[in-house]
mmCIF file of C-alpha atoms and ligand atoms in Angstrom:
data_model
loop_
_atom_site.group_PDB
_atom_site.id
_atom_site.type_symbol
_atom_site.label_atom_id
_atom_site.label_comp_id
_atom_site.label_asym_id
_atom_site.label_seq_id
_atom_site.Cartn_x
_atom_site.Cartn_y
_atom_site.Cartn_z
ATOM 1 C CA MET A 1 12.031 21.017 -4.501
ATOM 2 C CA ALA A 2 10.042 20.066 -1.402
ATOM 3 C CA ARG A 3 10.776 22.358 1.704
ATOM 4 C CA ARG A 4 12.682 20.055 4.181
ATOM 5 C CA ILE A 5 10.637 19.972 6.954
ATOM 6 C CA SER A 6 9.600 17.046 9.273
ATOM 7 C CA LEU A 7 6.453 14.935 9.168
ATOM 8 C CA SER A 8 5.305 16.450 12.242
ATOM 9 C CA ARG A 9 5.062 19.888 10.572
ATOM 10 C CA TYR A 10 3.848 18.722 7.408
ATOM 11 C CA LEU A 11 0.898 17.158 9.107
ATOM 12 C CA ILE A 12 0.398 20.595 11.266
ATOM 13 C CA GLU A 13 0.686 22.793 8.076
ATOM 14 C CA GLU A 14 -1.713 20.620 6.050
ATOM 15 C CA GLN A 15 -4.349 20.851 8.928
ATOM 16 C CA ARG A 16 -3.848 24.670 8.613
ATOM 17 C CA ALA A 17 -3.967 24.979 4.874
ATOM 18 C CA ARG A 18 -7.160 22.888 4.532
ATOM 19 C CA PRO A 19 -9.657 23.953 7.223
ATOM 20 C CA SER A 20 -12.672 22.100 6.556
ATOM 21 C CA PRO A 21 -16.112 24.262 7.130
ATOM 22 C CA ASP A 22 -17.664 21.234 9.016
ATOM 23 C CA ASN A 23 -15.088 21.147 11.904
ATOM 24 C CA ASP A 24 -12.430 23.259 13.000
ATOM 25 C CA ALA A 25 -10.139 20.289 13.086
ATOM 26 C CA GLY A 26 -9.426 20.665 9.497
ATOM 27 C CA ALA A 27 -8.528 18.203 7.051
ATOM 28 C CA ILE A 28 -6.260 16.266 9.434
ATOM 29 C CA PRO A 29 -7.998 16.138 12.986
ATOM 30 C CA ALA A 30 -5.873 15.725 15.861
ATOM 31 C CA ASP A 31 -6.645 11.973 16.290
ATOM 32 C CA LEU A 32 -5.527 11.204 12.620
ATOM 33 C CA ARG A 33 -2.188 13.186 12.697
ATOM 34 C CA LEU A 34 -1.320 11.128 16.048
ATOM 35 C CA LEU A 35 -2.290 8.049 14.130
ATOM 36 C CA ILE A 36 -0.089 8.762 11.195
ATOM 37 C CA GLU A 37 2.756 9.857 13.335
ATOM 38 C CA VAL A 38 2.388 6.913 15.780
ATOM 39 C CA VAL A 39 2.619 4.605 12.436
ATOM 40 C CA ALA A 40 5.657 6.293 11.095
ATOM 41 C CA ARG A 41 7.494 5.808 14.534
ATOM 42 C CA ALA A 42 6.339 2.400 14.241
ATOM 43 C CA CYS A 43 8.030 1.986 10.788
ATOM 44 C CA LYS A 44 11.342 3.749 11.876
ATOM 45 C CA ASN A 45 11.377 0.901 14.575
ATOM 46 C CA ILE A 46 10.620 -1.872 11.903
ATOM 47 C CA SER A 47 13.451 -0.044 9.684
ATOM 48 C CA ASN A 48 15.855 -0.443 12.402
ATOM 49 C CA ALA A 49 15.252 -4.187 13.072
ATOM 50 C CA VAL A 50 15.057 -4.641 9.321
ATOM 51 C CA SER A 51 18.814 -2.835 8.740
ATOM 52 C CA LYS A 52 20.212 -5.320 11.292
ATOM 53 C CA GLY A 53 19.521 -8.314 9.582
ATOM 54 C CA ALA A 54 21.441 -11.154 10.863
ATOM 55 C CA LEU A 55 23.188 -9.119 13.432
ATOM 56 C CA ALA A 56 19.721 -8.861 15.532
ATOM 57 C CA GLY A 57 18.740 -12.600 14.800
ATOM 58 C CA VAL A 58 15.793 -11.366 12.878
ATOM 59 C CA LEU A 59 16.229 -13.195 9.693
ATOM 60 C CA GLY A 60 14.935 -16.473 8.611
ATOM 61 C CA GLU A 61 11.376 -18.288 9.795
ATOM 62 C CA ALA A 62 9.726 -17.854 12.723
ATOM 63 C CA GLY A 63 8.318 -21.300 12.795
ATOM 64 C CA SER A 64 4.626 -20.228 13.001
ATOM 65 C CA GLY A 65 2.095 -19.743 10.031
ATOM 66 C CA ASN A 66 -0.468 -16.902 9.205
ATOM 67 C CA VAL A 67 -4.028 -16.747 8.414
ATOM 68 C CA GLN A 68 -2.826 -16.835 4.833
ATOM 69 C CA GLY A 69 -1.406 -20.280 5.285
ATOM 70 C CA GLU A 70 2.085 -18.538 4.842
ATOM 71 C CA ALA A 71 5.145 -19.536 6.906
ATOM 72 C CA GLN A 72 5.760 -16.421 8.909
ATOM 73 C CA LYS A 73 9.300 -14.823 8.799
ATOM 74 C CA LYS A 74 10.579 -13.447 12.144
ATOM 75 C CA LEU A 75 10.503 -10.077 10.922
ATOM 76 C CA ASP A 76 6.875 -10.433 9.994
ATOM 77 C CA VAL A 77 6.186 -11.226 13.443
ATOM 78 C CA ILE A 78 8.063 -8.394 14.867
ATOM 79 C CA ALA A 79 6.830 -6.010 12.543
ATOM 80 C CA ASN A 80 2.955 -7.015 13.444
ATOM 81 C CA GLU A 81 4.174 -6.512 16.842
ATOM 82 C CA VAL A 82 5.389 -3.229 16.697
ATOM 83 C CA LEU A 83 2.399 -1.963 14.828
ATOM 84 C CA LEU A 84 -0.047 -3.421 17.481
ATOM 85 C CA GLU A 85 1.977 -2.112 20.536
ATOM 86 C CA ALA A 86 2.455 1.095 18.978
ATOM 87 C CA ASN A 87 -1.262 1.718 18.188
ATOM 88 C CA GLU A 88 -3.084 0.440 20.932
ATOM 89 C CA TRP A 89 -2.895 2.623 23.632
ATOM 90 C CA GLY A 90 -3.098 5.877 22.048
ATOM 91 C CA GLY A 91 -6.694 6.313 22.023
ATOM 92 C CA HIS A 92 -6.863 7.012 18.461
ATOM 93 C CA LEU A 93 -8.063 3.956 17.285
ATOM 94 C CA ALA A 94 -11.291 1.705 17.532
ATOM 95 C CA ALA A 95 -9.572 -1.456 16.332
ATOM 96 C CA MET A 96 -6.903 -3.168 13.939
ATOM 97 C CA VAL A 97 -6.644 -5.585 11.211
ATOM 98 C CA SER A 98 -3.594 -6.977 10.204
ATOM 99 C CA GLU A 99 -2.260 -9.413 7.274
ATOM 100 C CA GLU A 100 -0.825 -11.497 10.075
ATOM 101 C CA MET A 101 -3.593 -12.129 12.016
ATOM 102 C CA GLU A 102 -7.154 -13.997 11.335
ATOM 103 C CA GLY A 103 -9.539 -11.591 13.038
ATOM 104 C CA VAL A 104 -9.934 -8.030 14.161
ATOM 105 C CA HIS A 105 -7.503 -7.204 17.112
ATOM 106 C CA PRO A 106 -9.693 -4.870 19.481
ATOM 107 C CA ILE A 107 -8.084 -2.241 21.510
ATOM 108 C CA PRO A 108 -7.507 -3.502 24.936
ATOM 109 C CA HIS A 109 -9.966 -2.622 27.522
ATOM 110 C CA ARG A 110 -7.658 -0.614 29.824
ATOM 111 C CA TYR A 111 -7.261 1.948 26.664
ATOM 112 C CA PRO A 112 -9.399 4.336 25.458
ATOM 113 C CA LYS A 113 -11.152 3.939 21.783
ATOM 114 C CA GLY A 114 -10.584 6.257 19.077
ATOM 115 C CA GLU A 115 -13.055 6.694 15.685
ATOM 116 C CA TYR A 116 -10.256 5.337 13.445
ATOM 117 C CA LEU A 117 -9.872 1.895 11.993
ATOM 118 C CA LEU A 118 -6.274 0.748 11.048
ATOM 119 C CA LEU A 119 -5.611 -1.994 8.654
ATOM 120 C CA PHE A 120 -2.022 -3.017 7.692
ATOM 121 C CA ASP A 121 0.440 -5.494 5.988
ATOM 122 C CA PRO A 122 3.458 -5.077 8.605
ATOM 123 C CA LEU A 123 5.869 -6.423 6.482
ATOM 124 C CA ASP A 124 5.289 -6.686 2.509
ATOM 125 C CA GLY A 125 7.731 -8.618 0.483
ATOM 126 C CA SER A 126 8.450 -11.218 2.745
ATOM 127 C CA SER A 127 10.156 -13.634 0.653
ATOM 128 C CA ASN A 128 12.825 -10.693 0.176
ATOM 129 C CA ILE A 129 13.757 -10.486 3.750
ATOM 130 C CA ASP A 130 16.647 -13.239 3.615
ATOM 131 C CA VAL A 131 17.888 -11.884 0.183
ATOM 132 C CA ASN A 132 18.812 -8.311 1.546
ATOM 133 C CA VAL A 133 15.862 -6.883 -1.187
ATOM 134 C CA SER A 134 13.833 -3.814 -0.237
ATOM 135 C CA ILE A 135 10.824 -4.462 1.733
ATOM 136 C CA GLY A 136 8.049 -2.524 3.340
ATOM 137 C CA THR A 137 4.792 -1.898 5.650
ATOM 138 C CA ILE A 138 1.538 -0.721 4.226
ATOM 139 C CA PHE A 139 -1.370 0.683 6.021
ATOM 140 C CA SER A 140 -5.005 1.903 5.507
ATOM 141 C CA VAL A 141 -6.945 4.281 7.534
ATOM 142 C CA LEU A 142 -10.932 4.047 7.808
ATOM 143 C CA ARG A 143 -13.302 5.676 9.936
ATOM 144 C CA CYS A 144 -15.106 3.552 12.356
ATOM 145 C CA PRO A 145 -18.635 3.634 11.497
ATOM 146 C CA ASP A 146 -20.946 5.841 14.097
ATOM 147 C CA GLY A 147 -22.338 4.095 17.088
ATOM 148 C CA ILE A 148 -19.901 1.127 16.635
ATOM 149 C CA THR A 149 -18.136 0.409 19.972
ATOM 150 C CA GLU A 150 -16.865 -2.978 19.670
ATOM 151 C CA PRO A 151 -16.000 -3.145 15.763
ATOM 152 C CA ASP A 152 -16.108 -6.377 14.043
ATOM 153 C CA ASP A 153 -15.150 -7.350 10.406
ATOM 154 C CA LEU A 154 -18.340 -5.625 9.107
ATOM 155 C CA ALA A 155 -17.195 -2.335 10.432
ATOM 156 C CA PHE A 156 -13.904 -2.855 8.539
ATOM 157 C CA LEU A 157 -15.482 -3.900 5.109
ATOM 158 C CA GLN A 158 -15.589 -0.450 3.430
ATOM 159 C CA PRO A 159 -14.772 -0.039 0.070
ATOM 160 C CA GLY A 160 -11.389 1.844 -0.667
ATOM 161 C CA VAL A 161 -13.298 5.078 -1.584
ATOM 162 C CA LYS A 162 -13.964 5.433 2.251
ATOM 163 C CA GLN A 163 -10.172 5.703 3.194
ATOM 164 C CA VAL A 164 -8.887 8.663 5.240
ATOM 165 C CA ALA A 165 -5.555 8.415 4.735
ATOM 166 C CA ALA A 166 -3.118 5.527 3.554
ATOM 167 C CA GLY A 167 0.551 5.092 3.274
ATOM 168 C CA PHE A 168 3.643 2.566 2.799
ATOM 169 C CA ALA A 169 7.024 2.705 3.917
ATOM 170 C CA VAL A 170 10.033 1.234 1.721
ATOM 171 C CA TYR A 171 13.134 -0.309 3.665
ATOM 172 C CA GLY A 172 15.285 0.484 1.248
ATOM 173 C CA PRO A 173 18.832 1.921 0.525
ATOM 174 C CA ALA A 174 16.790 4.625 2.245
ATOM 175 C CA THR A 175 13.866 4.557 4.296
ATOM 176 C CA MET A 176 11.171 6.137 2.710
ATOM 177 C CA LEU A 177 7.517 6.791 4.089
ATOM 178 C CA VAL A 178 4.776 7.527 1.200
ATOM 179 C CA LEU A 179 1.521 9.182 2.673
ATOM 180 C CA THR A 180 -1.762 10.455 1.301
ATOM 181 C CA HIS A 181 -4.691 11.726 3.450
ATOM 182 C CA GLY A 182 -6.565 12.816 0.259
ATOM 183 C CA HIS A 183 -4.795 16.179 -0.610
ATOM 184 C CA GLY A 184 -2.128 14.642 -2.839
ATOM 185 C CA VAL A 185 0.950 12.271 -2.344
ATOM 186 C CA ALA A 186 3.882 13.157 -0.190
ATOM 187 C CA VAL A 187 6.926 11.310 -0.078
ATOM 188 C CA PHE A 188 9.416 11.449 3.460
ATOM 189 C CA THR A 189 13.039 10.414 3.646
ATOM 190 C CA LEU A 190 14.514 8.944 6.950
ATOM 191 C CA ASP A 191 16.991 10.782 8.737
ATOM 192 C CA ARG A 192 18.679 8.428 10.449
ATOM 193 C CA GLU A 193 20.835 10.915 12.424
ATOM 194 C CA MET A 194 17.816 13.075 13.629
ATOM 195 C CA GLY A 195 15.543 9.840 13.762
ATOM 196 C CA SER A 196 12.859 11.556 11.943
ATOM 197 C CA PHE A 197 10.886 11.485 8.356
ATOM 198 C CA VAL A 198 12.000 14.531 6.487
ATOM 199 C CA LEU A 199 9.692 15.727 3.583
ATOM 200 C CA THR A 200 11.609 15.329 0.425
ATOM 201 C CA GLN A 201 8.987 15.107 -2.443
ATOM 202 C CA ASP A 202 5.372 16.951 -2.487
ATOM 203 C CA GLN A 203 2.472 16.472 -4.854
ATOM 204 C CA VAL A 204 3.855 13.693 -6.363
ATOM 205 C CA LYS A 205 2.919 12.852 -10.033
ATOM 206 C CA ILE A 206 2.920 9.634 -11.786
ATOM 207 C CA PRO A 207 3.702 10.165 -15.434
ATOM 208 C CA GLU A 208 0.501 9.147 -17.457
ATOM 209 C CA ASP A 209 2.624 7.189 -19.981
ATOM 210 C CA THR A 210 5.074 4.692 -19.337
ATOM 211 C CA SER A 211 7.325 2.179 -21.343
ATOM 212 C CA GLU A 212 8.202 0.003 -18.048
ATOM 213 C CA PHE A 213 6.019 -2.849 -16.843
ATOM 214 C CA ALA A 214 6.260 -4.896 -13.873
ATOM 215 C CA ILE A 215 4.638 -8.427 -13.716
ATOM 216 C CA ASN A 216 5.737 -11.996 -12.476
ATOM 217 C CA MET A 217 6.435 -13.388 -16.086
ATOM 218 C CA SER A 218 6.611 -16.826 -14.507
ATOM 219 C CA ASN A 219 2.755 -16.975 -14.399
ATOM 220 C CA MET A 220 2.552 -16.211 -18.322
ATOM 221 C CA ARG A 221 0.812 -19.285 -19.093
ATOM 222 C CA ASN A 222 -2.007 -18.846 -16.448
ATOM 223 C CA TRP A 223 -2.839 -15.051 -17.768
ATOM 224 C CA ASP A 224 -6.232 -14.174 -19.275
ATOM 225 C CA ALA A 225 -6.097 -13.024 -22.919
ATOM 226 C CA PRO A 226 -6.051 -9.455 -22.308
ATOM 227 C CA VAL A 227 -3.185 -9.443 -20.134
ATOM 228 C CA ARG A 228 -1.250 -11.895 -22.465
ATOM 229 C CA ARG A 229 -2.436 -9.201 -25.477
ATOM 230 C CA TYR A 230 -0.899 -6.392 -23.337
ATOM 231 C CA ILE A 231 2.316 -8.052 -22.594
ATOM 232 C CA ASP A 232 2.936 -9.568 -25.907
ATOM 233 C CA GLU A 233 2.672 -5.927 -27.468
ATOM 234 C CA CYS A 234 4.985 -4.724 -25.016
ATOM 235 C CA LEU A 235 7.370 -7.349 -25.941
ATOM 236 C CA ALA A 236 7.170 -6.826 -29.525
ATOM 237 C CA GLY A 237 8.300 -3.180 -28.514
ATOM 238 C CA LYS A 238 8.826 -1.152 -31.732
ATOM 239 C CA THR A 239 8.411 -3.998 -34.182
ATOM 240 C CA GLY A 240 4.883 -4.110 -33.014
ATOM 241 C CA VAL A 241 2.010 -1.921 -32.718
ATOM 242 C CA ARG A 242 3.345 0.235 -29.960
ATOM 243 C CA GLY A 243 6.133 1.322 -31.948
ATOM 244 C CA ARG A 244 8.549 1.705 -28.892
ATOM 245 C CA ASP A 245 10.626 -0.658 -26.706
ATOM 246 C CA PHE A 246 9.470 -1.389 -23.241
ATOM 247 C CA ASN A 247 11.449 -2.347 -19.874
ATOM 248 C CA MET A 248 10.533 -4.760 -17.633
ATOM 249 C CA ARG A 249 10.975 -4.830 -13.719
ATOM 250 C CA TRP A 250 9.635 -7.408 -10.819
ATOM 251 C CA ILE A 251 10.719 -6.801 -7.475
ATOM 252 C CA ALA A 252 8.329 -9.229 -5.881
ATOM 253 C CA SER A 253 7.793 -6.335 -3.093
ATOM 254 C CA MET A 254 4.833 -4.344 -4.213
ATOM 255 C CA VAL A 255 6.021 -1.559 -2.036
ATOM 256 C CA ALA A 256 9.390 -1.310 -4.131
ATOM 257 C CA ASP A 257 7.727 -1.707 -7.480
ATOM 258 C CA CYS A 258 5.094 0.965 -6.539
ATOM 259 C CA PHE A 259 7.498 3.403 -5.019
ATOM 260 C CA ARG A 260 9.397 3.379 -8.684
ATOM 261 C CA ILE A 261 6.117 3.638 -10.292
ATOM 262 C CA LEU A 262 5.312 6.922 -7.975
ATOM 263 C CA THR A 263 9.307 8.218 -9.275
ATOM 264 C CA ARG A 264 9.324 7.612 -12.861
ATOM 265 C CA GLY A 265 5.816 6.120 -13.882
ATOM 266 C CA GLY A 266 5.111 2.282 -15.022
ATOM 267 C CA VAL A 267 2.506 -0.093 -14.723
ATOM 268 C CA PHE A 268 2.280 -2.778 -12.257
ATOM 269 C CA MET A 269 0.364 -6.128 -12.783
ATOM 270 C CA TYR A 270 -0.731 -8.855 -10.515
ATOM 271 C CA PRO A 271 -3.702 -10.052 -12.096
ATOM 272 C CA GLN A 272 -6.366 -12.504 -11.560
ATOM 273 C CA ASP A 273 -5.344 -15.566 -13.546
ATOM 274 C CA ALA A 274 -5.675 -19.485 -13.837
ATOM 275 C CA LYS A 275 -3.644 -20.093 -10.706
ATOM 276 C CA HIS A 276 -4.778 -17.038 -8.630
ATOM 277 C CA VAL A 277 -8.674 -17.223 -9.452
ATOM 278 C CA LYS A 278 -9.117 -14.313 -7.153
ATOM 279 C CA GLY A 279 -5.781 -12.571 -7.443
ATOM 280 C CA ARG A 280 -2.927 -12.723 -5.217
ATOM 281 C CA LEU A 281 -2.877 -9.374 -3.250
ATOM 282 C CA ARG A 282 -5.032 -8.494 -0.460
ATOM 283 C CA LEU A 283 -7.716 -5.959 -1.351
ATOM 284 C CA MET A 284 -7.924 -4.351 2.236
ATOM 285 C CA TYR A 285 -4.411 -3.711 3.356
ATOM 286 C CA GLU A 286 -2.455 -3.951 -0.011
ATOM 287 C CA ALA A 287 -4.358 -3.128 -2.905
ATOM 288 C CA ASN A 288 -6.799 -0.337 -1.661
ATOM 289 C CA PRO A 289 -4.046 1.976 0.431
ATOM 290 C CA ILE A 290 -1.478 1.713 -2.650
ATOM 291 C CA SER A 291 -4.585 2.283 -5.474
ATOM 292 C CA PHE A 292 -5.584 5.451 -2.833
ATOM 293 C CA ILE A 293 -1.726 6.655 -3.420
ATOM 294 C CA VAL A 294 -1.294 5.954 -6.864
ATOM 295 C CA GLU A 295 -4.903 7.731 -7.614
ATOM 296 C CA GLN A 296 -4.067 10.803 -5.698
ATOM 297 C CA ALA A 297 -0.737 10.871 -7.574
ATOM 298 C CA GLY A 298 -2.610 10.912 -11.001
ATOM 299 C CA GLY A 299 -2.450 7.365 -11.820
ATOM 300 C CA ALA A 300 -5.128 4.767 -12.007
ATOM 301 C CA SER A 301 -5.790 1.228 -10.283
ATOM 302 C CA THR A 302 -8.230 -1.319 -11.429
ATOM 303 C CA ASN A 303 -8.593 -5.054 -11.076
ATOM 304 C CA GLY A 304 -8.465 -5.060 -14.882
ATOM 305 C CA ARG A 305 -12.471 -4.652 -15.057
ATOM 306 C CA GLN A 306 -13.270 -1.880 -12.263
ATOM 307 C CA ARG A 307 -11.791 0.610 -10.032
ATOM 308 C CA ILE A 308 -10.213 -1.254 -6.961
ATOM 309 C CA MET A 309 -11.362 1.509 -4.524
ATOM 310 C CA GLU A 310 -15.086 0.887 -5.447
ATOM 311 C CA ILE A 311 -14.965 -2.848 -4.946
ATOM 312 C CA GLN A 312 -17.160 -3.725 -1.804
ATOM 313 C CA PRO A 313 -15.192 -6.151 0.488
ATOM 314 C CA GLU A 314 -16.626 -9.208 1.513
ATOM 315 C CA ALA A 315 -13.727 -10.451 3.737
ATOM 316 C CA LEU A 316 -10.953 -9.117 5.646
ATOM 317 C CA HIS A 317 -8.264 -10.818 3.842
ATOM 318 C CA GLN A 318 -9.945 -11.205 0.095
ATOM 319 C CA ARG A 319 -7.600 -11.243 -2.587
ATOM 320 C CA VAL A 320 -7.984 -9.255 -5.782
ATOM 321 C CA GLY A 321 -6.193 -8.693 -9.200
ATOM 322 C CA VAL A 322 -4.263 -5.448 -9.424
ATOM 323 C CA VAL A 323 -3.351 -3.168 -12.474
ATOM 324 C CA LEU A 324 -1.973 -0.023 -11.517
ATOM 325 C CA GLY A 325 0.210 2.898 -12.134
ATOM 326 C CA SER A 326 0.667 5.226 -15.297
ATOM 327 C CA LYS A 327 -2.952 6.396 -16.106
ATOM 328 C CA ASN A 328 -2.795 5.624 -19.723
ATOM 329 C CA GLU A 329 -1.644 2.129 -19.713
ATOM 330 C CA VAL A 330 -3.850 1.103 -17.273
ATOM 331 C CA GLU A 331 -6.646 2.506 -19.297
ATOM 332 C CA ARG A 332 -5.394 0.606 -22.331
ATOM 333 C CA ILE A 333 -5.381 -2.775 -20.328
ATOM 334 C CA THR A 334 -8.876 -2.184 -18.716
ATOM 335 C CA ARG A 335 -9.667 -1.215 -22.151
ATOM 336 C CA TYR A 336 -8.396 -4.825 -23.255
ATOM 337 C CA HIS A 337 -10.396 -6.640 -20.793
ATOM 338 C CA ALA A 338 -13.725 -4.920 -21.958
ATOM 339 C CA GLU A 339 -13.082 -5.615 -25.513
ATOM 340 C CA ALA A 340 -12.334 -9.211 -24.450
ATOM 341 C CA MET A 341 -15.748 -9.440 -22.739
ATOM 342 C CA LYS A 342 -17.663 -8.484 -26.159
HETATM 343 P P1 LIG B 1 5.243 -12.129 0.262
HETATM 344 O O1 LIG B 1 5.013 -10.634 1.470
HETATM 345 O O2 LIG B 1 4.614 -12.928 0.584
HETATM 346 O O3 LIG B 1 6.589 -11.964 -0.252
HETATM 347 O O4 LIG B 1 4.224 -11.312 -0.814
HETATM 348 C C1 LIG B 1 4.588 -10.035 -1.591
HETATM 349 C C2 LIG B 1 3.494 -9.850 -2.485
HETATM 350 O O5 LIG B 1 2.312 -9.573 -1.927
HETATM 351 C C3 LIG B 1 3.767 -8.279 -3.040
HETATM 352 O O6 LIG B 1 4.649 -7.458 -2.418
HETATM 353 C C4 LIG B 1 4.377 -8.919 -4.336
HETATM 354 O O7 LIG B 1 4.295 -7.862 -5.284
HETATM 355 C C5 LIG B 1 3.948 -10.193 -4.817
HETATM 356 O O8 LIG B 1 3.438 -10.770 -3.610
HETATM 357 C C6 LIG B 1 4.887 -11.061 -5.185
HETATM 358 O O9 LIG B 1 4.501 -12.302 -5.656
HETATM 359 P P2 LIG B 1 5.328 -13.240 -6.359
HETATM 360 O O10 LIG B 1 6.260 -13.712 -5.287
HETATM 361 O O11 LIG B 1 4.540 -14.292 -6.734
HETATM 362 O O12 LIG B 1 6.178 -12.794 -7.488
#
């Protein structure tokens, strides 16, 4: 049972527990602690807007489109603005990137800059907003390369292994915050009466085996052979080579599917296929942060062929195939891809 402490106390105690030899700031320097707390506060604000739904007039289309060519929901725009406004004045960031904006969002000159780069999907699962299904916010933190004062795309194009922190919020029956800074995964539950995130799970571990897979089955005709092979074996259950029955889930909110996997294991797949030639999910602010969390919880994350966090990004909004979750299942799927290459 995790100690019921606030996010602020958790971050302070993490810093004290891990004084790093190269500086007295410890594993969580003050500016990184500030960044995490600011993002968490923004997620509380987004959670409040989400929970009001129609009462606050935040449902439905915004009447605008984003860089992905998708129609924006009102909450997409609101969540993006909440995160931008919360993070631009604190002096901890050098710049931001959002799924909802084409280019790098600079810190206004009237505010000081910091050493971190923040990337986020302000509202993941937008297609679920109007039908009251869990959605969330995903964020990733990188260091700004030394000597860069006006970060451009190139400053952000770092592989996932360079992340210093990552997290996601799930706006579900409870609002949850999942966080890693490279020393395991902690989960916090929003105490609405106190208005603070309280630690409810620490050092989360994903079971290495699972009998539950998550994939959008409507794409079956487009799948590559290794994916088809794996899913067919799951569907054959105990009548086939796996010798046990499998269950399926698909929430269409990556944050909700991945929170389930962190809690009870499973494998999440949105692979490249004939329709999504480069994949559907975005590398920089969906796949990388969640892969960081999954790996820190003892799971694995590949694009079917290579570790997602080792992919060298070439564009801010590039997409990637994703296979992540319980280690032994991800390794099996990745092995099937390798066998198909022979
Ligand atoms: P939206 O934010 O556009 O709803 O996309 C959500 C998402 O990026 C991810 O959270 C889901 O796992 C996946 O897309 C759902 O994709 P399908 O709608 O094709 O099932």
